[in-house]
XYZ file of C-alpha atoms in Angstrom:
696
model
C -128.273 -21.699 -31.327
C -126.498 -24.595 -29.571
C -123.106 -25.780 -30.888
C -123.285 -29.315 -32.227
C -119.689 -29.745 -33.589
C -116.282 -28.195 -33.469
C -115.213 -26.757 -36.743
C -112.070 -28.845 -37.090
C -113.789 -32.154 -36.214
C -116.405 -32.228 -38.939
C -116.018 -35.203 -41.293
C -117.727 -36.932 -44.136
C -119.860 -38.767 -41.536
C -121.834 -35.515 -41.187
C -122.655 -35.178 -44.966
C -126.074 -33.942 -45.550
C -126.680 -33.355 -41.837
C -127.571 -30.006 -40.210
C -124.834 -28.771 -37.867
C -124.155 -25.652 -35.720
C -120.613 -24.477 -35.569
C -119.154 -21.448 -33.758
C -115.785 -19.597 -33.764
C -113.752 -16.796 -35.115
C -113.702 -15.643 -38.723
C -110.219 -16.285 -39.950
C -110.684 -15.282 -43.579
C -113.514 -13.803 -45.674
C -113.836 -13.839 -49.500
C -116.782 -12.004 -51.044
C -117.465 -13.086 -54.646
C -120.695 -11.145 -54.996
C -123.727 -13.046 -54.071
C -121.529 -15.770 -52.443
C -119.313 -15.266 -49.398
C -116.803 -17.782 -48.251
C -115.755 -17.816 -44.562
C -112.950 -19.790 -42.950
C -114.255 -20.350 -39.449
C -111.742 -21.263 -36.741
C -112.140 -22.718 -33.295
C -109.673 -24.656 -30.992
C -109.949 -27.807 -33.080
C -109.306 -26.325 -36.551
C -110.896 -24.665 -39.543
C -113.978 -25.302 -41.614
C -115.085 -23.402 -44.743
C -118.595 -21.942 -44.662
C -120.441 -21.080 -47.897
C -122.902 -18.214 -47.528
C -125.044 -18.073 -50.654
C -127.527 -15.209 -50.990
C -130.021 -17.510 -52.724
C -129.965 -19.976 -49.793
C -130.698 -17.855 -46.794
C -132.707 -14.840 -45.768
C -131.868 -11.300 -46.950
C -131.352 -10.323 -43.323
C -128.765 -13.032 -42.749
C -126.894 -12.200 -45.940
C -126.716 -8.534 -45.022
C -125.367 -9.791 -41.663
C -122.679 -11.884 -43.477
C -121.578 -8.854 -45.423
C -120.553 -7.268 -42.144
C -118.307 -10.107 -41.161
C -114.592 -9.227 -40.690
C -111.594 -11.060 -39.396
C -111.838 -12.227 -35.813
C -115.565 -11.597 -35.504
C -117.186 -14.301 -33.301
C -120.078 -15.901 -35.084
C -122.376 -18.938 -35.121
C -123.388 -20.784 -38.295
C -126.203 -23.248 -38.861
C -126.073 -25.177 -42.089
C -125.809 -28.400 -44.056
C -122.549 -30.223 -44.484
C -121.804 -30.731 -48.196
C -119.051 -32.415 -50.141
C -116.712 -30.183 -52.100
C -116.175 -30.573 -55.845
C -112.844 -32.304 -56.660
C -111.316 -29.106 -57.981
C -111.939 -27.201 -54.738
C -110.622 -29.742 -52.189
C -108.024 -28.278 -49.817
C -105.608 -31.030 -48.720
C -103.838 -28.712 -46.201
C -106.678 -29.048 -43.597
C -108.572 -32.127 -42.333
C -111.917 -30.552 -43.313
C -110.661 -29.643 -46.807
C -113.110 -31.945 -48.584
C -116.346 -30.613 -47.068
C -118.193 -27.278 -46.605
C -120.983 -26.082 -44.444
C -123.605 -24.271 -46.551
C -125.138 -21.698 -44.161
C -128.874 -21.410 -43.565
C -128.720 -19.149 -40.501
C -126.112 -16.809 -38.942
C -125.522 -14.967 -35.696
C -122.874 -12.377 -34.723
C -121.887 -12.761 -31.101
C -119.182 -10.030 -31.086
C -117.264 -7.824 -33.410
C -113.476 -7.277 -33.453
C -111.196 -4.360 -34.105
C -108.299 -4.773 -36.520
C -105.832 -6.926 -34.570
C -102.265 -5.572 -34.042
C -100.929 -8.568 -35.974
C -102.317 -11.234 -38.236
C -103.278 -14.304 -36.194
C -101.685 -16.696 -38.668
C -98.468 -14.661 -38.551
C -98.171 -14.223 -34.903
C -95.170 -16.568 -34.568
C -93.232 -14.077 -36.644
C -94.138 -11.020 -34.581
C -91.977 -9.456 -31.878
C -92.220 -11.438 -28.713
C -93.138 -8.405 -26.503
C -96.079 -7.634 -28.834
C -97.178 -11.311 -28.908
C -97.141 -11.389 -25.053
C -98.964 -8.035 -24.788
C -101.832 -9.662 -26.796
C -101.323 -13.209 -25.655
C -105.007 -13.839 -25.852
C -104.737 -13.213 -29.585
C -101.475 -15.071 -29.938
C -103.181 -18.169 -28.429
C -105.521 -18.269 -31.426
C -102.607 -19.279 -33.609
C -102.850 -22.996 -34.119
C -99.129 -23.560 -33.387
C -99.465 -21.811 -29.978
C -102.666 -23.575 -29.276
C -101.073 -26.937 -30.121
C -98.445 -26.349 -27.479
C -100.939 -25.588 -24.792
C -103.015 -28.699 -25.724
C -99.944 -30.782 -25.491
C -99.306 -29.313 -22.042
C -102.646 -30.585 -20.842
C -102.045 -33.965 -22.507
C -98.630 -34.501 -20.937
C -99.826 -33.331 -17.458
C -102.677 -35.767 -17.655
C -100.361 -38.584 -18.651
C -98.106 -37.856 -15.658
C -101.074 -37.853 -13.282
C -102.427 -41.174 -14.738
C -98.966 -42.819 -14.566
C -98.302 -41.768 -10.947
C -101.770 -42.634 -9.712
C -101.583 -46.081 -11.270
C -98.420 -46.609 -9.334
C -100.104 -45.925 -5.947
C -99.116 -42.247 -5.468
C -101.416 -39.808 -3.636
C -101.787 -36.324 -5.117
C -101.385 -33.728 -2.424
C -101.232 -29.905 -2.245
C -98.676 -27.969 -0.270
C -98.906 -24.254 0.880
C -98.169 -21.344 -1.406
C -97.685 -18.934 1.537
C -94.790 -20.387 3.402
C -91.696 -19.639 5.465
C -88.623 -17.928 3.992
C -85.634 -20.219 4.269
C -82.994 -18.367 2.221
C -80.559 -21.009 1.135
C -80.211 -20.773 -2.717
C -82.194 -18.513 -5.064
C -83.928 -15.403 -3.677
C -87.465 -15.747 -2.294
C -90.449 -13.799 -3.322
C -91.711 -12.185 -0.158
C -95.364 -11.476 0.793
C -95.990 -9.081 3.563
C -98.584 -9.956 6.244
C -101.297 -7.393 7.070
C -102.255 -9.156 10.300
C -98.725 -9.940 11.553
C -97.163 -6.592 11.193
C -93.563 -6.369 9.899
C -93.597 -10.140 9.129
C -93.554 -11.934 5.776
C -94.466 -15.137 4.048
C -92.405 -16.464 1.146
C -93.613 -17.973 -2.008
C -92.157 -21.562 -2.219
C -89.095 -22.160 -4.444
C -90.239 -25.762 -4.301
C -92.270 -27.955 -1.874
C -89.130 -29.620 -0.710
C -89.598 -29.354 3.054
C -93.278 -29.989 2.956
C -92.943 -33.192 0.898
C -90.472 -34.512 3.454
C -92.934 -33.706 6.204
C -95.569 -35.633 4.266
C -93.225 -38.668 4.503
C -92.960 -38.025 8.285
C -96.780 -38.000 8.281
C -96.874 -41.507 6.678
C -98.171 -40.487 3.281
C -95.527 -42.835 1.758
C -95.969 -41.951 -1.991
C -96.725 -38.339 -2.851
C -96.754 -36.295 -6.071
C -97.887 -32.741 -6.945
C -97.991 -30.592 -10.050
C -96.662 -27.587 -8.114
C -96.352 -23.905 -8.762
C -92.894 -22.620 -7.698
C -91.400 -19.212 -7.503
C -87.807 -17.988 -7.701
C -86.568 -14.414 -7.837
C -83.651 -14.936 -10.185
C -82.347 -13.679 -13.447
C -84.210 -15.012 -16.531
C -83.147 -16.919 -19.565
C -84.769 -19.120 -22.161
C -85.632 -21.993 -19.750
C -86.401 -19.865 -16.691
C -89.457 -17.968 -15.380
C -90.055 -16.288 -12.128
C -93.021 -18.563 -11.650
C -92.900 -22.040 -13.120
C -94.442 -25.532 -12.808
C -92.694 -28.601 -11.694
C -93.742 -32.081 -10.944
C -92.699 -33.147 -7.340
C -92.652 -36.546 -5.935
C -91.442 -38.276 -2.772
C -91.339 -41.883 -1.609
C -90.624 -43.692 1.672
C -88.508 -46.715 2.200
C -86.676 -46.446 -1.141
C -83.114 -46.119 -2.383
C -81.750 -44.125 -5.322
C -82.207 -47.015 -7.811
C -85.887 -47.318 -6.846
C -86.524 -43.541 -7.693
C -84.463 -43.738 -10.894
C -86.321 -46.818 -12.139
C -89.603 -45.177 -11.471
C -88.480 -42.035 -13.378
C -87.319 -44.075 -16.417
C -90.730 -45.709 -16.670
C -92.529 -42.422 -16.303
C -90.627 -40.669 -19.006
C -90.989 -43.720 -21.284
C -94.790 -43.471 -20.746
C -94.787 -39.758 -21.563
C -92.796 -40.082 -24.747
C -95.124 -42.833 -25.946
C -98.231 -40.817 -25.081
C -96.994 -37.475 -26.608
C -94.871 -38.548 -29.534
C -95.570 -42.287 -30.005
C -91.820 -42.856 -29.457
C -90.526 -45.887 -27.681
C -87.337 -45.059 -25.721
C -84.845 -47.545 -24.387
C -84.520 -48.436 -20.652
C -82.530 -48.209 -18.565
C -81.162 -44.745 -19.391
C -77.433 -44.329 -19.837
C -75.735 -43.653 -16.467
C -72.840 -41.276 -15.799
C -71.227 -40.241 -12.580
C -70.755 -36.458 -12.200
C -67.023 -36.948 -12.611
C -67.454 -38.961 -15.782
C -69.862 -36.403 -17.333
C -67.443 -33.523 -16.597
C -64.449 -35.454 -17.877
C -66.070 -36.797 -21.076
C -68.356 -33.919 -21.989
C -67.309 -30.871 -19.964
C -70.740 -30.427 -18.382
C -72.994 -32.189 -15.874
C -75.825 -32.042 -18.440
C -74.370 -33.646 -21.526
C -76.298 -33.839 -24.756
C -76.028 -37.528 -25.879
C -77.848 -37.225 -29.144
C -74.349 -37.536 -30.540
C -71.123 -38.849 -29.132
C -67.806 -36.927 -29.453
C -66.300 -37.286 -25.992
C -63.435 -35.203 -24.839
C -60.001 -37.060 -24.710
C -56.858 -36.221 -22.854
C -53.692 -35.765 -25.001
C -51.479 -34.160 -22.243
C -48.944 -36.958 -21.960
C -48.420 -37.247 -25.675
C -48.270 -33.474 -26.396
C -45.797 -33.012 -23.441
C -43.282 -35.081 -25.418
C -43.609 -32.929 -28.543
C -41.709 -29.795 -29.571
C -44.761 -27.526 -29.789
C -43.552 -24.925 -27.352
C -46.796 -23.069 -26.691
C -48.481 -26.331 -25.423
C -45.396 -27.734 -23.645
C -44.915 -24.473 -21.762
C -48.622 -24.496 -20.794
C -48.358 -27.984 -19.517
C -45.277 -27.106 -17.502
C -47.424 -24.443 -15.795
C -50.085 -26.860 -14.782
C -52.317 -26.948 -17.952
C -53.696 -30.015 -19.687
C -54.200 -30.611 -23.326
C -57.618 -31.997 -24.283
C -59.306 -32.663 -27.612
C -62.491 -33.554 -29.541
C -62.520 -35.744 -32.618
C -65.068 -34.679 -35.171
C -66.008 -37.684 -37.296
C -66.011 -36.684 -40.984
C -64.660 -33.268 -39.940
C -62.151 -33.154 -42.780
C -65.021 -31.707 -44.802
C -65.346 -28.738 -42.472
C -64.315 -25.594 -44.287
C -61.547 -23.209 -43.212
C -64.170 -20.580 -42.463
C -65.977 -22.975 -40.172
C -62.684 -23.793 -38.484
C -62.071 -20.029 -37.957
C -65.628 -19.816 -36.559
C -64.898 -22.566 -33.961
C -61.629 -20.820 -33.013
C -63.621 -17.648 -32.374
C -66.059 -19.620 -30.279
C -63.221 -21.102 -28.299
C -62.131 -17.548 -27.323
C -65.746 -16.613 -26.553
C -65.987 -19.631 -24.163
C -63.133 -18.389 -22.209
C -60.263 -20.276 -23.866
C -56.915 -18.922 -25.125
C -57.185 -20.528 -28.555
C -57.777 -23.710 -30.476
C -55.426 -25.974 -32.508
C -56.466 -28.534 -35.047
C -55.280 -31.449 -37.150
C -57.278 -32.647 -40.182
C -56.841 -36.084 -41.528
C -57.640 -36.472 -45.235
C -59.620 -39.405 -46.625
C -56.274 -40.554 -47.928
C -54.698 -40.343 -44.554
C -52.704 -37.159 -45.313
C -52.319 -34.812 -42.348
C -53.205 -31.175 -42.770
C -51.938 -28.936 -39.946
C -49.037 -26.666 -39.150
C -48.500 -28.709 -35.970
C -47.275 -31.945 -37.592
C -43.676 -30.601 -37.812
C -43.542 -30.448 -34.039
C -44.357 -34.208 -33.584
C -42.404 -37.285 -34.586
C -44.243 -39.887 -36.664
C -44.589 -42.122 -33.623
C -45.912 -39.349 -31.485
C -48.491 -38.358 -34.151
C -49.590 -41.943 -34.641
C -50.108 -42.306 -30.925
C -51.959 -39.024 -30.764
C -54.352 -40.089 -33.531
C -54.876 -43.413 -31.915
C -55.627 -41.949 -28.488
C -58.100 -39.481 -30.090
C -59.794 -42.391 -31.828
C -59.431 -40.576 -35.142
C -59.793 -42.114 -38.617
C -59.244 -40.982 -42.170
C -61.505 -38.028 -42.879
C -61.758 -36.834 -39.327
C -60.737 -33.496 -37.654
C -59.132 -33.204 -34.156
C -59.474 -29.905 -32.368
C -57.731 -29.304 -29.051
C -56.755 -26.632 -26.518
C -54.359 -26.267 -23.629
C -55.923 -24.806 -20.523
C -56.184 -25.526 -16.799
C -58.135 -28.759 -16.383
C -61.586 -27.207 -15.453
C -61.376 -24.507 -18.183
C -60.338 -26.986 -20.834
C -63.401 -29.166 -20.012
C -65.651 -26.078 -20.174
C -64.273 -24.704 -23.432
C -64.364 -28.081 -25.226
C -67.768 -28.996 -23.662
C -69.148 -25.782 -25.312
C -67.317 -26.333 -28.574
C -68.811 -29.781 -28.707
C -72.233 -28.265 -28.792
C -71.200 -25.738 -31.395
C -69.942 -28.537 -33.574
C -73.265 -30.415 -32.961
C -75.205 -27.464 -34.193
C -72.884 -26.879 -37.129
C -73.182 -30.453 -38.394
C -76.978 -30.860 -37.434
C -76.169 -33.578 -34.873
C -78.922 -32.265 -32.484
C -82.254 -32.922 -34.198
C -85.244 -31.760 -32.098
C -87.146 -34.930 -32.880
C -84.561 -37.160 -31.277
C -84.569 -37.693 -27.459
C -81.582 -38.934 -25.509
C -81.869 -39.340 -21.707
C -79.019 -39.690 -19.347
C -78.954 -40.122 -15.494
C -76.021 -38.282 -13.782
C -75.168 -39.567 -10.302
C -72.707 -39.055 -7.394
C -72.659 -35.242 -7.350
C -70.433 -33.497 -4.872
C -72.260 -32.852 -1.704
C -70.789 -29.349 -1.289
C -69.189 -26.748 -3.536
C -67.241 -23.697 -2.422
C -68.797 -20.244 -3.106
C -65.975 -17.768 -3.669
C -68.325 -14.745 -3.206
C -69.557 -15.713 0.265
C -66.349 -17.650 1.047
C -68.161 -20.644 2.424
C -69.488 -24.058 1.473
C -72.886 -24.331 -0.144
C -74.990 -27.375 -0.943
C -74.747 -28.404 -4.617
C -78.279 -29.692 -4.539
C -79.926 -28.624 -1.252
C -79.229 -28.937 2.497
C -81.426 -32.041 2.896
C -79.366 -34.283 0.596
C -78.045 -37.536 2.100
C -74.279 -38.101 1.714
C -72.925 -41.386 0.400
C -72.406 -43.685 3.450
C -68.722 -44.000 3.002
C -68.345 -40.171 3.138
C -70.327 -39.394 6.230
C -67.210 -39.166 8.418
C -65.685 -36.368 6.137
C -67.977 -33.478 7.324
C -65.174 -31.994 9.411
C -61.964 -32.893 7.639
C -62.795 -33.206 3.912
C -66.250 -31.902 3.133
C -65.447 -31.118 -0.532
C -64.620 -34.696 -1.134
C -68.053 -35.843 -0.021
C -70.400 -37.287 -2.521
C -74.238 -36.958 -2.451
C -76.878 -39.569 -3.008
C -78.219 -37.169 -5.629
C -79.165 -37.757 -9.287
C -80.186 -35.565 -12.261
C -82.273 -36.575 -15.281
C -80.894 -34.899 -18.415
C -82.680 -34.758 -21.796
C -80.907 -33.420 -24.878
C -78.420 -31.344 -22.865
C -81.095 -29.828 -20.586
C -81.378 -30.701 -16.990
C -84.990 -31.745 -16.511
C -84.789 -32.053 -12.798
C -82.888 -33.234 -9.718
C -83.531 -35.686 -6.898
C -81.783 -37.297 -4.029
C -82.209 -39.594 -1.131
C -82.937 -37.286 1.801
C -81.368 -37.059 5.211
C -83.708 -38.711 7.738
C -81.299 -38.817 10.708
C -81.439 -35.554 12.731
C -77.808 -35.860 13.773
C -76.628 -35.984 10.172
C -78.951 -33.175 9.306
C -77.554 -31.064 12.188
C -73.944 -31.746 10.789
C -75.137 -30.609 7.366
C -76.449 -27.410 8.597
C -73.274 -26.790 10.566
C -71.095 -27.494 7.618
C -72.999 -24.828 5.722
C -72.017 -22.277 8.350
C -75.266 -22.076 10.098
C -75.337 -21.262 13.853
C -77.801 -22.962 16.174
C -79.734 -19.759 16.308
C -80.157 -19.688 12.482
C -80.971 -23.479 12.412
C -83.750 -23.026 14.958
C -85.188 -19.963 13.247
C -85.216 -21.379 9.772
C -85.631 -25.095 10.262
C -86.689 -25.571 13.886
C -90.072 -27.068 12.838
C -88.350 -29.650 10.609
C -85.923 -30.675 13.236
C -88.679 -31.008 15.784
C -90.596 -33.298 13.278
C -87.548 -35.461 12.932
C -87.693 -36.296 16.578
C -90.946 -38.349 16.042
C -89.822 -41.082 13.655
C -88.731 -40.453 10.051
C -88.747 -43.160 7.381
C -85.875 -43.295 4.930
C -87.117 -41.431 1.880
C -86.128 -39.818 -1.357
C -87.746 -38.075 -4.322
C -87.365 -36.062 -7.424
C -88.713 -32.937 -9.063
C -88.682 -32.037 -12.802
C -89.605 -28.909 -14.587
C -92.813 -29.465 -16.556
C -92.247 -26.381 -18.634
C -88.715 -27.474 -19.638
C -89.942 -30.837 -20.565
C -92.738 -29.437 -22.757
C -90.183 -27.056 -24.385
C -88.091 -30.042 -25.472
C -91.070 -32.136 -26.605
C -92.469 -29.363 -28.740
C -89.179 -28.346 -30.170
C -89.614 -24.779 -28.884
C -86.664 -22.433 -28.240
C -88.104 -21.087 -24.999
C -90.364 -22.266 -22.214
C -92.483 -19.164 -22.871
C -93.948 -21.024 -25.874
C -95.508 -23.694 -23.661
C -96.891 -21.443 -20.772
C -100.284 -19.874 -21.342
C -99.370 -16.530 -19.797
C -95.607 -16.246 -19.463
C -93.512 -13.341 -18.226
C -91.093 -11.553 -20.549
C -87.252 -11.685 -20.221
C -87.309 -8.973 -17.532
C -89.916 -10.725 -15.414
C -92.718 -8.289 -16.354
C -96.029 -9.089 -17.917
C -96.627 -6.974 -20.938
C -100.340 -7.737 -21.002
C -101.243 -6.760 -17.435
C -98.309 -4.275 -17.034
C -97.189 -5.889 -13.827
C -95.313 -5.638 -11.576
C -97.001 -2.343 -10.987
C -97.386 0.323 -8.260
C -100.034 -0.080 -5.623
C -102.140 2.460 -3.893
C -100.457 4.120 -0.832
C -103.409 2.964 1.276
C -102.470 -0.677 0.626
C -98.883 -0.054 1.695
C -100.077 1.843 4.805
C -102.195 -1.155 5.758
C -99.084 -3.343 5.556
C -96.910 -0.801 7.414
C -94.563 -0.562 4.422
C -92.824 2.586 3.340
C -90.909 2.964 -0.029
C -87.421 4.320 -0.304
C -87.111 6.573 -3.337
C -83.862 7.650 -5.055
C -84.787 11.309 -4.412
C -86.660 12.849 -1.493
C -88.312 15.680 -3.349
C -89.343 18.818 -1.573
C -92.956 19.964 -2.271
C -91.533 22.723 -4.448
C -89.426 20.280 -6.615
C -92.328 17.905 -6.939
C -94.692 20.754 -8.080
C -92.148 21.927 -10.598
C -91.705 18.395 -12.018
C -95.448 17.979 -12.323
C -95.697 21.396 -14.071
C -93.023 20.383 -16.596
C -94.781 16.970 -17.294
C -98.148 18.820 -17.745
C -96.568 21.294 -20.182
C -94.918 18.593 -22.343
C -98.084 16.382 -22.337
C -100.146 19.378 -23.393
C -97.728 20.302 -26.112
C -97.719 16.799 -27.505
C -101.457 16.473 -27.064
C -101.049 13.344 -24.812
C -103.543 12.675 -22.116
C -102.006 11.314 -18.849
C -103.676 9.610 -15.912
C -102.857 10.901 -12.470
C -100.765 7.878 -11.843
C -98.754 8.402 -14.996
C -98.275 12.094 -14.175
C -96.777 11.248 -10.694
C -94.592 8.434 -12.084
C -93.122 10.642 -14.862
C -92.607 13.527 -12.519
C -90.602 11.257 -10.159
C -88.523 9.998 -13.061
C -87.848 13.676 -14.090
C -86.902 14.602 -10.657
C -84.413 11.674 -10.519
C -82.875 12.844 -13.852
C -82.458 16.451 -12.557
C -80.942 15.249 -9.351
C -78.490 13.086 -11.178
C -77.584 15.962 -13.453
C -76.991 18.105 -10.389
C -74.680 15.486 -8.993
C -72.679 15.545 -12.276
C -72.516 19.287 -12.242
C -71.085 19.110 -8.687
C -68.167 16.922 -9.653
C -64.685 18.564 -9.640
C -63.372 18.006 -13.116
C -60.389 20.363 -12.853
C -57.277 18.630 -14.207
C -59.155 16.537 -16.655
C -58.746 17.077 -20.348
C -61.989 16.912 -22.303
C -62.299 14.015 -24.634
C -62.802 14.829 -28.224
C -63.328 12.889 -31.332
C -63.389 14.727 -34.692
C -64.582 13.016 -37.847
C -63.801 14.460 -41.248
C -66.945 15.368 -43.035
C -67.589 13.979 -46.474
C -70.348 14.267 -49.019
C -71.802 11.240 -50.559
C -74.631 10.955 -53.086
C -77.079 8.219 -53.225
C -78.065 6.905 -56.658
C -81.848 6.933 -56.884
C -83.396 3.527 -57.446
C -86.883 2.915 -58.640
C -88.942 0.458 -56.519
C -92.492 -0.476 -56.577
C -94.540 1.345 -53.957
C -96.291 -0.573 -51.218
C -99.980 -1.162 -51.780
C -102.507 0.736 -49.620
C -103.910 -2.413 -47.961
C -100.493 -3.467 -46.591
C -99.771 -0.052 -45.245
C -103.055 0.000 -43.322
C -102.889 -3.615 -42.145
C -101.970 -2.826 -38.563
C -103.785 0.493 -38.327
C -105.812 0.768 -35.038
C -108.914 1.338 -37.146
C -109.652 2.358 -40.702
C -112.518 3.583 -42.913
C -112.158 2.412 -46.448
C -108.547 3.271 -47.322
C -108.066 5.912 -44.706
C -106.629 5.644 -41.099
C -109.217 7.015 -38.658
C -107.492 9.534 -36.284
C -109.528 10.905 -33.318
C -109.734 14.686 -33.374
C -107.566 16.410 -30.708
C -109.585 18.016 -28.022
C -108.271 21.484 -27.444
C -108.330 23.100 -24.045
C -111.165 25.532 -23.398
C -110.180 28.952 -24.613
C -107.449 27.828 -27.025
C -107.716 28.383 -30.726
C -107.806 25.363 -33.063
């Protein structure tokens, strides 16, 4: 058979026509003499009617074998359903395919979870069986959108005269930022490649090479701690342009994102995007990636509160704190328990508390603080906070930076509480004029806020030596719904300024030559002014799909700990491979042959007792773990605990009786739903193979 149509794309135009469809059995209903099959492929579902009177006995016997997730082919005639059987929940709900011929391509075991229910299954189980999870229409829709958006990006940039280029995956380690993933070289002994954190240096070299407009859908790698919007390997869209300024790049990005929203969601967004300097964003919203789906800026009430008699705040102000506030429109309706929740969140965000004033719809003030303010002071406070009748003002007294952080986070909590952050609303903002440097207290040195190749604002170039922390960068971020999509900047094209930048970061000439000598050499041969941008494709797709994690929009993502549950990676490699690379592994314990033998014997004994079969690799791994545990226990036994009183905790024992409660027992089918395999209503358990000579 040859497929003629996708299941989900059949329409009334095919009525009375013979078609061939192929896919997975999603559901089977046997009514005796007539079997109904819901057949699923990547485009959707179509119902197949298998009537014993309409096809051969051989094919009907074949149909009786069908089970969920069998892969089959069906040839048949498209028929119109009767009005009382129309299913409005699927596009093909008004037609059937009446089968005339059937083929089973492959059978399926009982799946570890129901395909339609996979979104409600534990994530580690979903990712272990990601190839099954992909069959869920919601997961598949995210992956189809990924392709659609990627294609729209390519089309938009190609139409603007960009050239799509590839840059190397095996590159040079230039540790300045996140940790590199290192790849040992077999040929160049004791030397390593690095996987690129981004194509930054290569795209600058493409500008030196005269490419002029470049873009790439690039794979990037960073060895960093994971969270909802991070993966050790991810995809970003990189672009670089010659002879441009920051406004040229930002205008191009505005048009690109406008094209994408129109293509993916049929939404027209306004241009230009709202602009905020870094200082404005931090002052008004407490973050450099503000969510502007709703307003609620932070206001400064320090001068007014300093004149009051509220001792807690006036003392804090005298010690250098500031008093800042949020005005929650309509917040008078917020309950006391919700206010208590926000107070708790203020503590969790690192604050020392939260005060509040509610203004009733009749203008009546509700707060214990009112007695500390004169009528004139309270009137000025309400006016400065831009509060009206029915609003709620929440504020805190902290050092300036902490006050911004606490209220910036509280603002998002309020947004979630009042449903002010709908997933189908998209608010872009461009943040500019970032500091060029920030001070890292751990390494006690300056680090680049963006990266070492960012051009400073012209007026600040003379501050490298005397006031580097006052320098501003020609850098810009695009933020969508409180998530930083990506960053860009005008790059340094003058080798003298680049040299000053490296030196300000504490690099010696030896380090500069070793890490970036090839770049500095290239800069001696004529460099055009250039700038660019890179944004995370996975993050963008996460926001466009309304997903909570970028793992939902990546075909084969890693788990939170960076591992792959499906392939069980990272994993050990054969010693021969390490020997070829001249790599030796340091283990926690250097076991003697005797200790290693004893550990293996213990593992074998336990495995035999539990009737568990272990591979040689598993035996060695478990024995090493056991040896580590024994060694650690020996270290504990060797500690001198004389003089320490043992800690005890005695709990008085009590008897309690549970009142029996009758509940309906679970049906057999539900109990056996996730069984590895079953025969009728019994779980099939393989018989244990006893060792030779042992009694059963």
